[in-house]
Amino acid sequence: MFSTKDGGMGGYSEYAFGRFGHFLASYAYAISIVIANVAIALSAIGYGAAFLGTVFSPIQTCVYTIALLWLTAVLNFNGSHYSGKLSSIAIWGSILPILILSICGWLWFSPTVWIAAWNPHHYPYSTAIGTSISLTLWSFLGLESAAVNMDAVENPQRSVPLATFFSTLGVAIIYIVSTNIISGIIPYHEIVSSHAPFGLVFTYMFGSLAGKLVMGMMVIACAGSLLSWQFTLARVFKTSAQRGLFPKIFAKVTRADVPIKGLLAILAIQSILSIASISPSLTKQFEMMANLAVVTNIIPYILCAAALRSIIKKEHPLRTVWTTRTTYALTTISIIYCLYALTTLSLMTCIGGGVALLTGWLIYVIRFALAKQRIMEINK
């Protein structure tokens, strides 16, 4: 709403933190999507296993995850037109079950079951909130994707803010309603041990056939989500490479404007992550990937919020004091929330995110030093 500068969150960060801020925000965001896409693929595999009525071994889970990542990336090789249509259809695999659950689930809702699931371990509220905040943040990662794809949107200054605000609000309502209904139908210990909670709740409500159908629909929905996120990921790397922040391989595109070479490099990284994160428990593997994605995504959120003052001064210096003060207040709350979220994550997760960010910083410094050396040689 305040700026149509390209580069997504990297472009916004550049207002206050210059070229390095642009790089750090873009790099952290790109890494978070790389990790998040592995987690989404794991979700699809979890629902797939439940649909087939089997339990995959860690090796099988890894192989199927890598295969799904490659499949969804390859489907983007001809551009976003084909994959976009598939994603739009596939997303109904999650929307329809959630809508049905939100409307009809109250008929099976038990206040007693819901109360038992509210705080089963009797944690203090501060501890309970801290324990759950990272997965709550994970649920909303992606609210910035409309800004990242701004150059593919008509009238972005109006469309992007509206899409971001109303979709985030809608998702919040859907999450709160649907998850609370599930907690009031299924005993919490069954939810914790399930890889397909939405399929399980439909089994409770309508029988095993309905449960199987929903599990299959969720597999399709996760695959459709992954399809669009692989496209977004390629755009993030491409945009940053075009500005000279990422290696040039990510900027090379085909006639369909698809950076296939960059996608192949990204797929190699995702495959390595899938192998490195192999775990006896699919749930633990998913949670580890989700938490890492949260750590790396929080960094560009903080940078963007901190840059807002500079954005307003440069792009909208005549805005009213009330609007400016309100915006700054919301910015402060946002930064505090993000910093608090970081403190609730495990030490190993923060170290993993820190190593990823440090690696990016070293790459930037080395590339900057080499570029400076080439300029000096040319001048000589």
Short mmCIF file of C-alpha atoms in Angstrom, two decimals, residues 70-340:
data_model
loop_
_atom_site.label_atom_id
_atom_site.label_comp_id
_atom_site.label_asym_id
_atom_site.label_seq_id
_atom_site.Cartn_x
_atom_site.Cartn_y
_atom_site.Cartn_z
CA TRP A 70 10.60 -32.59 -8.27
CA LEU A 71 7.17 -33.29 -9.78
CA THR A 72 5.69 -29.97 -8.66
CA ALA A 73 8.76 -28.08 -9.88
CA VAL A 74 8.74 -29.78 -13.28
CA LEU A 75 5.05 -28.85 -13.73
CA ASN A 76 6.16 -25.20 -13.52
CA PHE A 77 8.64 -25.55 -16.41
CA ASN A 78 6.06 -24.25 -18.90
CA GLY A 79 5.23 -21.18 -16.82
CA SER A 80 2.56 -20.30 -14.29
CA HIS A 81 -0.48 -20.54 -16.61
CA TYR A 82 -0.82 -24.32 -16.46
CA SER A 83 0.40 -24.77 -12.90
CA GLY A 84 -1.75 -21.84 -11.70
CA LYS A 85 -4.91 -23.52 -12.97
CA LEU A 86 -3.94 -26.80 -11.32
CA SER A 87 -3.25 -25.00 -8.02
CA SER A 88 -6.61 -23.21 -8.14
CA ILE A 89 -8.41 -26.53 -8.58
CA ALA A 90 -6.29 -28.46 -6.07
CA ILE A 91 -6.79 -25.95 -3.25
CA TRP A 92 -10.45 -26.94 -3.08
CA GLY A 93 -9.21 -30.25 -1.72
CA SER A 94 -8.67 -28.48 1.59
CA ILE A 95 -11.30 -25.72 1.34
CA LEU A 96 -14.30 -28.04 0.88
CA PRO A 97 -13.55 -30.38 3.83
CA ILE A 98 -12.80 -27.42 6.11
CA LEU A 99 -16.02 -25.63 5.12
CA ILE A 100 -18.08 -28.80 5.66
CA LEU A 101 -16.39 -29.36 9.01
CA SER A 102 -16.94 -25.73 10.09
CA ILE A 103 -20.66 -25.92 9.27
CA CYS A 104 -21.61 -29.52 10.15
CA GLY A 105 -18.98 -30.40 12.75
CA TRP A 106 -20.91 -28.72 15.56
CA LEU A 107 -23.37 -31.64 15.48
CA TRP A 108 -20.61 -33.92 16.81
CA PHE A 109 -18.96 -31.28 19.03
CA SER A 110 -18.52 -32.22 22.71
CA PRO A 111 -17.66 -29.47 25.21
CA THR A 112 -16.19 -32.12 27.53
CA VAL A 113 -13.75 -33.37 24.86
CA TRP A 114 -12.87 -29.79 23.93
CA ILE A 115 -12.14 -28.75 27.54
CA ALA A 116 -9.94 -31.84 28.02
CA ALA A 117 -7.91 -30.84 24.94
CA TRP A 118 -7.53 -27.18 25.94
CA ASN A 119 -4.44 -27.58 28.11
CA PRO A 120 -3.92 -31.31 28.73
CA HIS A 121 -0.44 -30.91 30.27
CA HIS A 122 -1.59 -28.08 32.58
CA TYR A 123 1.10 -25.67 31.44
CA PRO A 124 1.01 -22.07 32.68
CA TYR A 125 -0.58 -19.93 29.96
CA SER A 126 2.70 -18.19 29.11
CA THR A 127 4.40 -21.56 28.58
CA ALA A 128 1.48 -22.94 26.56
CA ILE A 129 1.46 -19.89 24.26
CA GLY A 130 5.23 -20.00 23.86
CA THR A 131 5.14 -23.70 23.01
CA SER A 132 2.55 -23.24 20.27
CA ILE A 133 3.53 -19.87 18.81
CA SER A 134 5.99 -21.18 16.20
CA LEU A 135 3.45 -23.55 14.64
CA THR A 136 0.87 -20.76 14.76
CA LEU A 137 3.28 -18.52 12.85
CA TRP A 138 3.92 -21.39 10.43
CA SER A 139 0.20 -21.46 9.62
CA PHE A 140 0.37 -17.85 8.41
CA LEU A 141 3.66 -17.87 6.55
CA GLY A 142 2.85 -16.83 3.03
CA LEU A 143 0.79 -13.72 3.79
CA GLU A 144 3.56 -11.81 1.98
CA SER A 145 3.45 -13.91 -1.21
CA ALA A 146 1.13 -11.47 -3.02
CA ALA A 147 3.77 -8.74 -2.62
CA VAL A 148 6.49 -11.07 -3.89
CA ASN A 149 4.49 -11.73 -7.08
CA MET A 150 3.45 -8.07 -7.39
CA ASP A 151 4.81 -7.71 -10.93
CA ALA A 152 2.37 -10.41 -12.10
CA VAL A 153 -0.68 -8.60 -10.62
CA GLU A 154 -2.88 -5.89 -12.14
CA ASN A 155 -3.17 -2.69 -10.07
CA PRO A 156 -0.90 -4.03 -7.30
CA GLN A 157 -1.15 -0.95 -5.04
CA ARG A 158 -4.82 -1.78 -4.49
CA SER A 159 -5.01 -5.52 -5.19
CA VAL A 160 -2.07 -6.70 -3.09
CA PRO A 161 -3.08 -5.00 0.21
CA LEU A 162 -6.68 -6.17 -0.16
CA ALA A 163 -5.66 -9.74 -1.02
CA THR A 164 -3.16 -9.85 1.85
CA PHE A 165 -5.48 -8.44 4.50
CA PHE A 166 -8.70 -10.27 3.68
CA SER A 167 -7.08 -13.63 2.91
CA THR A 168 -5.14 -13.50 6.20
CA LEU A 169 -8.29 -12.57 8.12
CA GLY A 170 -10.26 -15.32 6.38
CA VAL A 171 -7.61 -17.93 7.08
CA ALA A 172 -7.51 -16.87 10.75
CA ILE A 173 -11.25 -17.43 11.11
CA ILE A 174 -11.11 -20.77 9.29
CA TYR A 175 -8.17 -22.02 11.38
CA ILE A 176 -9.75 -21.03 14.68
CA VAL A 177 -13.14 -22.54 13.88
CA SER A 178 -11.97 -25.78 12.26
CA THR A 179 -9.22 -26.66 14.74
CA ASN A 180 -11.49 -25.99 17.72
CA ILE A 181 -14.19 -28.22 16.23
CA ILE A 182 -11.65 -31.02 15.72
CA SER A 183 -10.54 -30.62 19.34
CA GLY A 184 -14.16 -31.00 20.41
CA ILE A 185 -14.74 -34.19 18.44
CA ILE A 186 -11.51 -36.22 18.69
CA PRO A 187 -9.71 -36.89 22.01
CA TYR A 188 -6.46 -34.93 22.01
CA HIS A 189 -4.18 -37.99 22.34
CA GLU A 190 -5.57 -39.30 19.02
CA ILE A 191 -5.00 -35.94 17.31
CA VAL A 192 -1.38 -35.85 18.49
CA SER A 193 -0.64 -39.32 17.07
CA SER A 194 -2.43 -38.72 13.74
CA HIS A 195 -0.69 -37.71 10.49
CA ALA A 196 -4.07 -36.82 8.95
CA PRO A 197 -6.30 -35.07 11.54
CA PHE A 198 -8.86 -33.80 9.02
CA GLY A 199 -9.28 -37.27 7.59
CA LEU A 200 -9.61 -38.65 11.10
CA VAL A 201 -12.37 -36.22 12.08
CA PHE A 202 -14.39 -37.07 8.95
CA THR A 203 -14.00 -40.74 9.84
CA TYR A 204 -15.52 -39.94 13.24
CA MET A 205 -18.34 -37.96 11.65
CA PHE A 206 -19.29 -39.86 8.49
CA GLY A 207 -17.38 -43.14 8.50
CA SER A 208 -14.17 -44.54 7.04
CA LEU A 209 -15.09 -43.91 3.38
CA ALA A 210 -15.55 -40.18 4.01
CA GLY A 211 -12.30 -40.12 5.96
CA LYS A 212 -10.42 -41.76 3.08
CA LEU A 213 -11.93 -39.30 0.60
CA VAL A 214 -10.85 -36.30 2.68
CA MET A 215 -7.34 -37.73 3.10
CA GLY A 216 -7.08 -38.03 -0.68
CA MET A 217 -8.36 -34.49 -1.13
CA MET A 218 -5.81 -33.19 1.37
CA VAL A 219 -2.99 -34.89 -0.54
CA ILE A 220 -4.16 -33.09 -3.69
CA ALA A 221 -4.48 -29.77 -1.78
CA CYS A 222 -0.96 -30.01 -0.34
CA ALA A 223 0.42 -30.88 -3.78
CA GLY A 224 -1.43 -27.90 -5.29
CA SER A 225 -0.08 -25.59 -2.59
CA LEU A 226 3.43 -26.92 -3.21
CA LEU A 227 2.97 -26.32 -6.94
CA SER A 228 2.32 -22.60 -6.43
CA TRP A 229 5.05 -22.25 -3.79
CA GLN A 230 7.68 -23.78 -6.08
CA PHE A 231 6.71 -21.10 -8.63
CA THR A 232 6.93 -18.34 -6.00
CA LEU A 233 10.30 -19.66 -4.85
CA ALA A 234 11.68 -19.52 -8.38
CA ARG A 235 10.44 -15.90 -8.71
CA VAL A 236 12.15 -14.86 -5.46
CA PHE A 237 15.49 -16.28 -6.59
CA LYS A 238 15.05 -14.86 -10.12
CA THR A 239 14.25 -11.32 -8.93
CA SER A 240 17.19 -11.28 -6.52
CA ALA A 241 19.55 -12.66 -9.17
CA GLN A 242 18.47 -9.97 -11.64
CA ARG A 243 19.51 -7.34 -9.10
CA GLY A 244 22.90 -9.03 -8.73
CA LEU A 245 22.21 -10.27 -5.20
CA PHE A 246 22.04 -14.00 -6.04
CA PRO A 247 24.17 -16.03 -8.52
CA LYS A 248 23.32 -15.37 -12.17
CA ILE A 249 22.16 -18.95 -12.75
CA PHE A 250 18.87 -18.08 -11.01
CA ALA A 251 18.20 -15.21 -13.45
CA LYS A 252 18.49 -17.25 -16.64
CA VAL A 253 15.01 -17.92 -18.02
CA THR A 254 13.42 -19.82 -20.89
CA ARG A 255 11.00 -18.40 -23.47
CA ALA A 256 8.22 -19.11 -20.98
CA ASP A 257 10.03 -16.84 -18.47
CA VAL A 258 10.88 -19.83 -16.26
CA PRO A 259 14.33 -20.05 -14.57
CA ILE A 260 14.71 -23.81 -15.11
CA LYS A 261 18.41 -23.92 -14.23
CA GLY A 262 17.68 -22.06 -11.01
CA LEU A 263 14.80 -24.41 -10.21
CA LEU A 264 17.10 -27.41 -10.67
CA ALA A 265 19.61 -25.87 -8.26
CA ILE A 266 16.80 -25.23 -5.74
CA LEU A 267 15.58 -28.82 -6.12
CA ALA A 268 19.08 -30.08 -5.35
CA ILE A 269 19.06 -28.07 -2.10
CA GLN A 270 15.58 -29.34 -1.19
CA SER A 271 16.64 -32.93 -1.86
CA ILE A 272 19.65 -32.55 0.44
CA LEU A 273 17.40 -31.06 3.15
CA SER A 274 14.97 -33.98 2.83
CA ILE A 275 17.81 -36.46 3.30
CA ALA A 276 19.45 -34.50 6.13
CA SER A 277 16.19 -34.24 8.10
CA ILE A 278 15.25 -37.93 8.00
CA SER A 279 13.55 -38.85 11.28
CA PRO A 280 11.85 -41.98 12.68
CA SER A 281 8.79 -39.77 13.25
CA LEU A 282 7.22 -37.91 10.32
CA THR A 283 5.57 -35.53 12.79
CA LYS A 284 8.92 -34.60 14.34
CA GLN A 285 10.49 -34.19 10.91
CA PHE A 286 7.67 -31.87 9.84
CA GLU A 287 7.88 -29.85 13.05
CA MET A 288 11.64 -29.43 12.67
CA MET A 289 11.25 -28.14 9.09
CA ALA A 290 8.36 -25.86 10.05
CA ASN A 291 10.30 -24.32 12.96
CA LEU A 292 13.35 -23.71 10.76
CA ALA A 293 11.13 -22.02 8.18
CA VAL A 294 9.69 -19.79 10.91
CA VAL A 295 13.14 -18.74 12.18
CA THR A 296 14.37 -17.72 8.74
CA ASN A 297 11.10 -16.01 7.77
CA ILE A 298 10.94 -13.88 10.91
CA ILE A 299 14.11 -12.01 9.86
CA PRO A 300 12.62 -10.35 6.74
CA TYR A 301 9.43 -9.60 8.70
CA ILE A 302 11.47 -7.66 11.26
CA LEU A 303 13.51 -5.88 8.57
CA CYS A 304 10.35 -4.80 6.71
CA ALA A 305 8.66 -3.55 9.84
CA ALA A 306 11.79 -1.63 10.86
CA ALA A 307 12.00 -0.07 7.38
CA LEU A 308 8.43 1.24 7.40
CA ARG A 309 9.39 4.67 8.75
CA SER A 310 11.81 5.16 5.85
CA ILE A 311 9.22 3.94 3.35
CA ILE A 312 6.60 6.42 4.54
CA LYS A 313 9.07 9.31 4.60
CA LYS A 314 10.22 8.64 1.05
CA GLU A 315 6.98 7.58 -0.64
CA HIS A 316 4.24 9.30 1.40
CA PRO A 317 5.68 12.27 3.31
CA LEU A 318 2.31 14.08 3.46
CA ARG A 319 0.32 11.32 5.19
CA THR A 320 -1.62 12.41 8.27
CA VAL A 321 -0.07 12.18 11.74
CA TRP A 322 -2.83 9.79 12.82
CA THR A 323 -2.07 7.33 10.03
CA THR A 324 1.66 7.54 10.65
CA ARG A 325 1.37 7.08 14.42
CA THR A 326 -1.02 4.16 14.02
CA THR A 327 1.30 2.52 11.53
CA TYR A 328 4.32 2.96 13.81
CA ALA A 329 2.39 1.48 16.74
CA LEU A 330 1.44 -1.57 14.70
CA THR A 331 5.05 -1.84 13.50
CA THR A 332 6.33 -1.85 17.09
CA ILE A 333 3.86 -4.57 18.08
CA SER A 334 4.91 -6.61 15.04
CA ILE A 335 8.61 -6.44 15.91
CA ILE A 336 7.98 -7.33 19.57
CA TYR A 337 5.83 -10.29 18.48
CA CYS A 338 8.52 -11.57 16.09
CA LEU A 339 11.29 -11.24 18.68
CA TYR A 340 9.14 -13.01 21.26
#
